[in-house]
PDB file of C-alpha atoms in Angstrom:
ATOM      1  CA  MET D   1     110.536 103.859  83.059  1.00 51.00           C
ATOM      2  CA  LYS D   2     111.006 106.020  79.988  1.00 54.00           C
ATOM      3  CA  ARG D   3     108.414 105.777  77.238  1.00 54.00           C
ATOM      4  CA  THR D   4     111.045 104.747  74.656  1.00 54.00           C
ATOM      5  CA  THR D   5     112.241 101.971  76.962  1.00 53.00           C
ATOM      6  CA  LYS D   6     108.689 100.701  77.394  1.00 51.00           C
ATOM      7  CA  ILE D   7     108.164 100.703  73.631  1.00 52.00           C
ATOM      8  CA  GLY D   8     111.436  98.792  73.174  1.00 49.00           C
ATOM      9  CA  LEU D   9     110.468  96.139  75.712  1.00 49.00           C
ATOM     10  CA  VAL D  10     107.017  95.737  74.203  1.00 47.00           C
ATOM     11  CA  SER D  11     108.574  95.354  70.731  1.00 49.00           C
ATOM     12  CA  ILE D  12     110.938  92.665  72.014  1.00 51.00           C
ATOM     13  CA  LEU D  13     108.089  90.796  73.709  1.00 43.00           C
ATOM     14  CA  VAL D  14     105.994  90.981  70.539  1.00 42.00           C
ATOM     15  CA  LEU D  15     108.927  89.680  68.481  1.00 43.00           C
ATOM     16  CA  ILE D  16     109.507  86.798  70.908  1.00 43.00           C
ATOM     17  CA  THR D  17     105.800  85.937  70.877  1.00 40.00           C
ATOM     18  CA  LEU D  18     105.645  85.964  67.082  1.00 36.00           C
ATOM     19  CA  THR D  19     108.787  83.850  66.830  1.00 37.00           C
ATOM     20  CA  LEU D  20     107.515  81.274  69.314  1.00 35.00           C
ATOM     21  CA  GLY D  21     104.146  81.270  67.568  1.00 42.00           C
ATOM     22  CA  GLY D  22     105.822  80.690  64.224  1.00 43.00           C
ATOM     23  CA  LEU D  23     107.929  77.831  65.574  1.00 36.00           C
ATOM     24  CA  LEU D  24     104.873  76.231  67.159  1.00 42.00           C
ATOM     25  CA  THR D  25     102.957  76.514  63.892  1.00 46.00           C
ATOM     26  CA  LEU D  26     105.833  74.922  61.957  1.00 50.00           C
ATOM     27  CA  ASN D  27     105.975  72.102  64.475  1.00 51.00           C
ATOM     28  CA  LEU D  28     102.238  71.479  64.151  1.00 52.00           C
ATOM     29  CA  LEU D  29     102.496  71.453  60.350  1.00 71.00           C
ATOM     30  CA  THR D  30     105.470  69.069  60.275  1.00 96.00           C
ATOM     31  CA  TYR D  31     104.906  65.441  59.295  1.00 98.00           C
ATOM     32  CA  SER D  32     106.446  62.799  61.574  1.00 98.00           C
ATOM     33  CA  PRO D  33     107.542  59.240  60.756  1.00 98.00           C
ATOM     34  CA  SER D  34     104.995  56.464  61.068  1.00 98.00           C
ATOM     35  CA  PRO D  35     105.496  53.651  63.597  1.00 98.00           C
ATOM     36  CA  GLN D  36     106.795  51.499  60.732  1.00 98.00           C
ATOM     37  CA  ALA D  37     109.356  54.161  59.829  1.00 99.00           C
ATOM     38  CA  GLU D  38     110.370  54.485  63.468  1.00 98.00           C
ATOM     39  CA  SER D  39     110.867  50.725  63.620  1.00 98.00           C
ATOM     40  CA  ALA D  40     113.185  50.871  60.594  1.00 99.00           C
ATOM     41  CA  LEU D  41     115.537  53.114  62.582  1.00 98.00           C
ATOM     42  CA  LYS D  42     116.749  50.158  64.646  1.00 98.00           C
ATOM     43  CA  SER D  43     120.142  48.629  63.928  1.00 98.00           C
ATOM     44  CA  ASP D  44     120.419  44.892  63.345  1.00 97.00           C
ATOM     45  CA  ALA D  45     122.937  42.349  62.077  1.00 96.00           C
ATOM     46  CA  THR D  46     122.730  43.706  58.509  1.00 96.00           C
ATOM     47  CA  VAL D  47     122.783  47.469  59.051  1.00 98.00           C
ATOM     48  CA  ASN D  48     123.983  50.007  61.581  1.00 98.00           C
ATOM     49  CA  VAL D  49     121.665  52.991  62.029  1.00 98.00           C
ATOM     50  CA  LYS D  50     123.179  56.064  63.640  1.00 98.00           C
ATOM     51  CA  THR D  51     121.902  59.593  64.215  1.00 97.00           C
ATOM     52  CA  THR D  52     124.486  62.363  63.971  1.00 95.00           C
ATOM     53  CA  SER D  53     124.081  66.121  64.222  1.00 92.00           C
ATOM     54  CA  ASN D  54     123.583  66.331  60.446  1.00 96.00           C
ATOM     55  CA  ALA D  55     121.970  63.082  59.337  1.00 98.00           C
ATOM     56  CA  THR D  56     120.448  59.722  60.084  1.00 99.00           C
ATOM     57  CA  VAL D  57     122.922  57.259  58.596  1.00 98.00           C
ATOM     58  CA  PHE D  58     122.251  53.693  57.433  1.00 98.00           C
ATOM     59  CA  THR D  59     125.531  51.788  57.050  1.00 98.00           C
ATOM     60  CA  PRO D  60     125.501  48.187  55.783  1.00 97.00           C
ATOM     61  CA  THR D  61     127.572  45.772  57.835  1.00 96.00           C
ATOM     62  CA  LYS D  62     128.591  43.670  54.815  1.00 88.00           C
ATOM     63  CA  HIS D  63     129.324  44.168  51.104  1.00 85.00           C
ATOM     64  CA  LYS D  64     129.531  47.944  51.382  1.00 86.00           C
ATOM     65  CA  GLN D  65     129.370  49.798  48.049  1.00 90.00           C
ATOM     66  CA  LYS D  66     131.697  52.669  47.168  1.00 91.00           C
ATOM     67  CA  ILE D  67     128.786  55.000  46.383  1.00 96.00           C
ATOM     68  CA  SER D  68     126.831  56.721  49.168  1.00 98.00           C
ATOM     69  CA  VAL D  69     123.284  58.069  48.849  1.00 99.00           C
ATOM     70  CA  LEU D  70     122.558  61.612  50.089  1.00 99.00           C
ATOM     71  CA  PHE D  71     118.898  62.561  50.501  1.00 99.00           C
ATOM     72  CA  TYR D  72     116.976  65.814  51.109  1.00 99.00           C
ATOM     73  CA  GLN D  73     113.465  65.387  52.529  1.00 98.00           C
ATOM     74  CA  GLY D  74     110.244  67.031  51.363  1.00 98.00           C
ATOM     75  CA  ALA D  75     109.109  70.302  52.929  1.00 96.00           C
ATOM     76  CA  LEU D  76     108.070  69.965  56.576  1.00 98.00           C
ATOM     77  CA  VAL D  77     108.673  66.227  56.585  1.00 98.00           C
ATOM     78  CA  LYS D  78     110.976  64.764  59.215  1.00 98.00           C
ATOM     79  CA  GLU D  79     113.883  63.023  57.515  1.00 98.00           C
ATOM     80  CA  ASP D  80     113.357  59.748  59.387  1.00 99.00           C
ATOM     81  CA  SER D  81     110.044  59.367  57.538  1.00 99.00           C
ATOM     82  CA  TYR D  82     112.097  57.931  54.659  1.00 99.00           C
ATOM     83  CA  SER D  83     113.820  55.280  56.765  1.00 99.00           C
ATOM     84  CA  ILE D  84     111.996  52.264  55.306  1.00 99.00           C
ATOM     85  CA  TRP D  85     113.347  52.480  51.758  1.00 99.00           C
ATOM     86  CA  ALA D  86     116.644  53.915  53.043  1.00 99.00           C
ATOM     87  CA  LYS D  87     117.207  50.813  55.142  1.00 98.00           C
ATOM     88  CA  LYS D  88     116.350  48.593  52.178  1.00 98.00           C
ATOM     89  CA  LEU D  89     119.030  50.318  50.078  1.00 98.00           C
ATOM     90  CA  ALA D  90     121.573  49.591  52.799  1.00 98.00           C
ATOM     91  CA  VAL D  91     120.524  46.014  53.490  1.00 97.00           C
ATOM     92  CA  GLU D  92     119.749  44.841  49.958  1.00 97.00           C
ATOM     93  CA  GLY D  93     122.177  46.973  47.969  1.00 96.00           C
ATOM     94  CA  GLY D  94     125.041  47.693  50.333  1.00 97.00           C
ATOM     95  CA  TYR D  95     124.676  51.472  50.003  1.00 98.00           C
ATOM     96  CA  THR D  96     125.344  53.853  52.880  1.00 98.00           C
ATOM     97  CA  VAL D  97     122.387  56.237  53.026  1.00 99.00           C
ATOM     98  CA  TYR D  98     122.321  59.685  54.613  1.00 99.00           C
ATOM     99  CA  LEU D  99     118.894  61.122  55.432  1.00 99.00           C
ATOM    100  CA  ILE D 100     120.073  64.683  55.900  1.00 98.00           C
ATOM    101  CA  HIS D 101     118.757  66.848  58.737  1.00 97.00           C
ATOM    102  CA  GLN D 102     117.529  70.304  57.661  1.00 95.00           C
ATOM    103  CA  PRO D 103     116.616  73.356  59.785  1.00 93.00           C
ATOM    104  CA  PHE D 104     112.869  73.225  60.449  1.00 93.00           C
ATOM    105  CA  HIS D 105     112.746  70.295  57.956  1.00 94.00           C
ATOM    106  CA  LEU D 106     113.047  72.696  55.000  1.00 95.00           C
ATOM    107  CA  ALA D 107     115.828  71.897  52.525  1.00 95.00           C
ATOM    108  CA  VAL D 108     115.610  75.400  51.090  1.00 94.00           C
ATOM    109  CA  LEU D 109     117.127  76.799  54.312  1.00 94.00           C
ATOM    110  CA  LYS D 110     120.405  74.899  54.021  1.00 92.00           C
ATOM    111  CA  SER D 111     120.758  73.423  50.548  1.00 92.00           C
ATOM    112  CA  GLU D 112     124.566  73.364  50.866  1.00 94.00           C
ATOM    113  CA  ILE D 113     124.556  71.037  53.867  1.00 97.00           C
ATOM    114  CA  ALA D 114     125.541  68.091  51.668  1.00 97.00           C
ATOM    115  CA  THR D 115     129.029  69.627  51.538  1.00 97.00           C
ATOM    116  CA  ASP D 116     129.322  69.185  55.320  1.00 96.00           C
ATOM    117  CA  ILE D 117     128.142  65.576  55.105  1.00 97.00           C
ATOM    118  CA  ILE D 118     130.651  64.773  52.364  1.00 97.00           C
ATOM    119  CA  GLN D 119     133.581  66.361  54.203  1.00 96.00           C
ATOM    120  CA  GLU D 120     132.752  65.045  57.678  1.00 96.00           C
ATOM    121  CA  ASN D 121     132.341  61.464  56.448  1.00 96.00           C
ATOM    122  CA  SER D 122     135.146  61.507  53.839  1.00 96.00           C
ATOM    123  CA  ILE D 123     132.668  60.448  51.152  1.00 97.00           C
ATOM    124  CA  LYS D 124     134.421  59.776  47.844  1.00 95.00           C
ATOM    125  CA  GLU D 125     131.558  58.879  45.511  1.00 97.00           C
ATOM    126  CA  TYR D 126     127.884  59.679  45.914  1.00 98.00           C
ATOM    127  CA  VAL D 127     124.513  60.291  44.334  1.00 98.00           C
ATOM    128  CA  ILE D 128     122.160  62.960  45.635  1.00 99.00           C
ATOM    129  CA  GLY D 129     118.385  63.248  45.458  1.00 99.00           C
ATOM    130  CA  GLY D 130     115.293  64.426  47.225  1.00 99.00           C
ATOM    131  CA  HIS D 131     111.549  64.308  47.614  1.00 99.00           C
ATOM    132  CA  SER D 132     109.428  67.231  46.402  1.00 98.00           C
ATOM    133  CA  LEU D 133     111.153  70.484  47.524  1.00 98.00           C
ATOM    134  CA  GLY D 134     114.133  68.380  48.573  1.00 98.00           C
ATOM    135  CA  GLY D 135     114.635  67.275  44.975  1.00 98.00           C
ATOM    136  CA  VAL D 136     114.701  70.884  43.785  1.00 98.00           C
ATOM    137  CA  MET D 137     117.410  71.698  46.319  1.00 98.00           C
ATOM    138  CA  ALA D 138     119.351  68.518  45.563  1.00 98.00           C
ATOM    139  CA  SER D 139     119.499  69.419  41.865  1.00 98.00           C
ATOM    140  CA  ARG D 140     120.695  72.933  42.721  1.00 98.00           C
ATOM    141  CA  PHE D 141     123.466  71.390  44.794  1.00 98.00           C
ATOM    142  CA  ALA D 142     124.423  69.047  41.950  1.00 98.00           C
ATOM    143  CA  GLU D 143     124.441  71.885  39.421  1.00 97.00           C
ATOM    144  CA  SER D 144     126.581  74.160  41.583  1.00 96.00           C
ATOM    145  CA  HIS D 145     129.028  71.444  42.687  1.00 94.00           C
ATOM    146  CA  PRO D 146     130.207  69.670  39.539  1.00 91.00           C
ATOM    147  CA  SER D 147     132.575  66.918  40.569  1.00 93.00           C
ATOM    148  CA  THR D 148     133.810  63.571  39.328  1.00 94.00           C
ATOM    149  CA  ASN D 149     132.734  62.252  42.746  1.00 96.00           C
ATOM    150  CA  LEU D 150     129.071  62.994  41.977  1.00 98.00           C
ATOM    151  CA  LYS D 151     127.731  59.933  40.173  1.00 98.00           C
ATOM    152  CA  GLY D 152     124.023  60.699  39.702  1.00 98.00           C
ATOM    153  CA  VAL D 153     120.909  62.636  40.738  1.00 99.00           C
ATOM    154  CA  PHE D 154     117.449  61.295  41.551  1.00 99.00           C
ATOM    155  CA  PHE D 155     114.038  62.879  42.039  1.00 99.00           C
ATOM    156  CA  LEU D 156     111.087  61.497  44.014  1.00 99.00           C
ATOM    157  CA  ALA D 157     107.919  63.365  42.987  1.00 99.00           C
ATOM    158  CA  SER D 158     110.126  66.304  42.117  1.00 99.00           C
ATOM    159  CA  TYR D 159     111.947  68.163  39.363  1.00 99.00           C
ATOM    160  CA  PRO D 160     114.739  70.722  38.914  1.00 98.00           C
ATOM    161  CA  ASP D 161     114.141  74.439  38.553  1.00 97.00           C
ATOM    162  CA  GLU D 162     116.243  76.670  36.290  1.00 96.00           C
ATOM    163  CA  LYS D 163     118.803  77.257  39.057  1.00 97.00           C
ATOM    164  CA  GLY D 164     119.346  73.516  39.258  1.00 98.00           C
ATOM    165  CA  SER D 165     119.095  72.730  35.558  1.00 98.00           C
ATOM    166  CA  LEU D 166     120.755  69.446  34.652  1.00 98.00           C
ATOM    167  CA  ALA D 167     119.989  69.699  30.939  1.00 98.00           C
ATOM    168  CA  LYS D 168     123.657  69.603  29.940  1.00 95.00           C
ATOM    169  CA  THR D 169     124.846  66.996  32.411  1.00 96.00           C
ATOM    170  CA  THR D 170     126.088  63.593  31.364  1.00 96.00           C
ATOM    171  CA  LEU D 171     125.256  62.191  34.804  1.00 97.00           C
ATOM    172  CA  PRO D 172     122.665  59.429  35.195  1.00 98.00           C
ATOM    173  CA  VAL D 173     119.360  60.967  36.347  1.00 99.00           C
ATOM    174  CA  LEU D 174     116.313  59.141  37.702  1.00 99.00           C
ATOM    175  CA  SER D 175     112.820  60.632  38.044  1.00 99.00           C
ATOM    176  CA  ILE D 176     110.173  58.641  39.928  1.00 99.00           C
ATOM    177  CA  THR D 177     106.569  59.817  40.171  1.00 99.00           C
ATOM    178  CA  ALA D 178     103.312  58.247  41.354  1.00 99.00           C
ATOM    179  CA  ASP D 179     100.153  58.465  39.277  1.00 98.00           C
ATOM    180  CA  HIS D 180      97.903  59.308  42.262  1.00 99.00           C
ATOM    181  CA  ASP D 181     100.081  62.192  43.466  1.00 99.00           C
ATOM    182  CA  GLY D 182      97.793  65.098  44.362  1.00 99.00           C
ATOM    183  CA  VAL D 183     100.554  67.421  45.607  1.00 99.00           C
ATOM    184  CA  LEU D 184     103.045  67.461  42.722  1.00 99.00           C
ATOM    185  CA  ASN D 185     102.492  70.365  40.305  1.00 98.00           C
ATOM    186  CA  TRP D 186     102.211  68.263  37.154  1.00 98.00           C
ATOM    187  CA  ASP D 187     102.348  71.240  34.775  1.00 98.00           C
ATOM    188  CA  ARG D 188     105.646  72.403  36.271  1.00 98.00           C
ATOM    189  CA  TYR D 189     106.894  68.838  36.312  1.00 99.00           C
ATOM    190  CA  LYS D 190     106.281  68.524  32.574  1.00 98.00           C
ATOM    191  CA  GLU D 191     107.830  71.945  31.925  1.00 98.00           C
ATOM    192  CA  ALA D 192     110.912  71.033  33.946  1.00 98.00           C
ATOM    193  CA  LYS D 193     111.759  68.149  31.616  1.00 98.00           C
ATOM    194  CA  LYS D 194     113.638  70.737  29.561  1.00 98.00           C
ATOM    195  CA  ASP D 195     116.014  71.018  32.540  1.00 98.00           C
ATOM    196  CA  LEU D 196     116.735  67.297  32.552  1.00 99.00           C
ATOM    197  CA  PRO D 197     119.095  65.439  30.202  1.00 98.00           C
ATOM    198  CA  PRO D 198     117.564  63.395  27.365  1.00 97.00           C
ATOM    199  CA  THR D 199     119.019  60.257  28.962  1.00 98.00           C
ATOM    200  CA  THR D 200     116.886  60.676  32.106  1.00 98.00           C
ATOM    201  CA  THR D 201     115.182  57.501  33.296  1.00 98.00           C
ATOM    202  CA  TYR D 202     111.479  58.072  34.060  1.00 99.00           C
ATOM    203  CA  GLN D 203     109.548  55.647  36.262  1.00 99.00           C
ATOM    204  CA  THR D 204     105.927  55.745  37.471  1.00 99.00           C
ATOM    205  CA  ILE D 205     104.526  54.002  40.531  1.00 99.00           C
ATOM    206  CA  THR D 206     101.013  52.916  39.627  1.00 99.00           C
ATOM    207  CA  GLY D 207      98.563  53.559  42.448  1.00 99.00           C
ATOM    208  CA  GLY D 208     101.057  55.488  44.581  1.00 99.00           C
ATOM    209  CA  ASN D 209     100.723  59.026  45.918  1.00 99.00           C
ATOM    210  CA  HIS D 210     102.911  61.904  47.122  1.00 99.00           C
ATOM    211  CA  ALA D 211     103.078  61.006  50.816  1.00 99.00           C
ATOM    212  CA  GLY D 212     103.909  57.435  49.882  1.00 99.00           C
ATOM    213  CA  PHE D 213     107.442  58.421  48.954  1.00 99.00           C
ATOM    214  CA  GLY D 214     107.972  58.541  52.691  1.00 99.00           C
ATOM    215  CA  SER D 215     106.043  56.974  55.539  1.00 99.00           C
ATOM    216  CA  TYR D 216     104.393  59.765  57.515  1.00 99.00           C
ATOM    217  CA  GLY D 217     100.667  59.376  57.006  1.00 98.00           C
ATOM    218  CA  PRO D 218      98.260  61.385  54.830  1.00 98.00           C
ATOM    219  CA  GLN D 219      99.430  64.747  53.453  1.00 98.00           C
ATOM    220  CA  LYS D 220      97.249  67.799  52.916  1.00 96.00           C
ATOM    221  CA  GLY D 221      96.171  68.120  49.291  1.00 97.00           C
ATOM    222  CA  ASP D 222      97.244  64.606  48.362  1.00 99.00           C
ATOM    223  CA  THR D 223      95.132  61.936  46.670  1.00 98.00           C
ATOM    224  CA  SER D 224      94.420  58.599  48.298  1.00 98.00           C
ATOM    225  CA  ALA D 225      96.775  55.855  47.170  1.00 99.00           C
ATOM    226  CA  LEU D 226      95.471  52.657  45.631  1.00 99.00           C
ATOM    227  CA  ILE D 227      98.356  50.657  47.048  1.00 99.00           C
ATOM    228  CA  SER D 228      99.631  50.305  50.610  1.00 99.00           C
ATOM    229  CA  ASN D 229     102.497  52.405  51.907  1.00 99.00           C
ATOM    230  CA  ASN D 230     104.507  49.231  52.359  1.00 98.00           C
ATOM    231  CA  GLU D 231     104.017  48.396  48.677  1.00 99.00           C
ATOM    232  CA  GLN D 232     105.089  51.863  47.604  1.00 99.00           C
ATOM    233  CA  GLN D 233     108.175  51.738  49.832  1.00 99.00           C
ATOM    234  CA  THR D 234     109.193  48.453  48.220  1.00 99.00           C
ATOM    235  CA  MET D 235     108.679  49.856  44.715  1.00 99.00           C
ATOM    236  CA  ILE D 236     110.796  52.919  45.545  1.00 99.00           C
ATOM    237  CA  SER D 237     113.656  50.836  46.898  1.00 99.00           C
ATOM    238  CA  ASP D 238     113.510  48.435  43.932  1.00 99.00           C
ATOM    239  CA  LEU D 239     113.594  51.286  41.390  1.00 99.00           C
ATOM    240  CA  LEU D 240     116.428  53.041  43.198  1.00 99.00           C
ATOM    241  CA  LEU D 241     118.422  49.810  43.516  1.00 98.00           C
ATOM    242  CA  ASP D 242     118.007  49.040  39.816  1.00 98.00           C
ATOM    243  CA  TRP D 243     119.207  52.540  38.924  1.00 98.00           C
ATOM    244  CA  LEU D 244     122.107  52.481  41.377  1.00 98.00           C
ATOM    245  CA  ASP D 245     123.204  49.095  40.078  1.00 95.00           C
ATOM    246  CA  THR D 246     123.597  50.575  36.572  1.00 95.00           C
ATOM    247  CA  ILE D 247     125.940  53.205  38.040  1.00 95.00           C
ATOM    248  CA  THR D 248     128.072  50.815  40.094  1.00 88.00           C
ATOM    249  CA  LYS D 249     128.580  48.252  37.308  1.00 75.00           C
TER     250      LYS D 249
END
């Protein structure tokens, strides 16, 4: 075997090894849904839960609203970790919710995927939002896709960056934080208020933390919550429902 051929084969093997190692590391670092979140993925008489190639979809069986909810998860968090409050929006509010699947659970890798969801499901009216990094990407999508079909943007422990500035929008915007969040960069959060419209609705969950915006267990760098995850999930759904109701009136 020629020396150049040997070098080429070794390089390929090294590349494969590094790639597999990277994928394994990502998998180990990824947060998975809790048993409670897994349980919320079951369909019942009030909601149909379906997993497609692009999203986990919660469709109410009765009193379906015109507006759909599109959601980008936090970095390295499996989208089904948000199923508890998503199901509540469907059951209690009649909203169809799409927990969007992202490559390697990183919204930054495919921030335009909402376009596919909208087209494939013939969605007419929608709001879009996200948790942490997902919120940053959701705001970029909203900024770069102005449309009369987009009815609002929401942030869970998140904020827009300059590329996703919503400062000039007339859309309803909701920002929910938790006062025991140890992951959110609070300085950047405060700075980013310049990229939000003055009509933004700000809500704080007392005793909640960063991981509590989903249901996937403790998160590295976070602060312990003073309330249960179930309590935080209920507060999230209530705040989102109140905000959505102001849009659908």
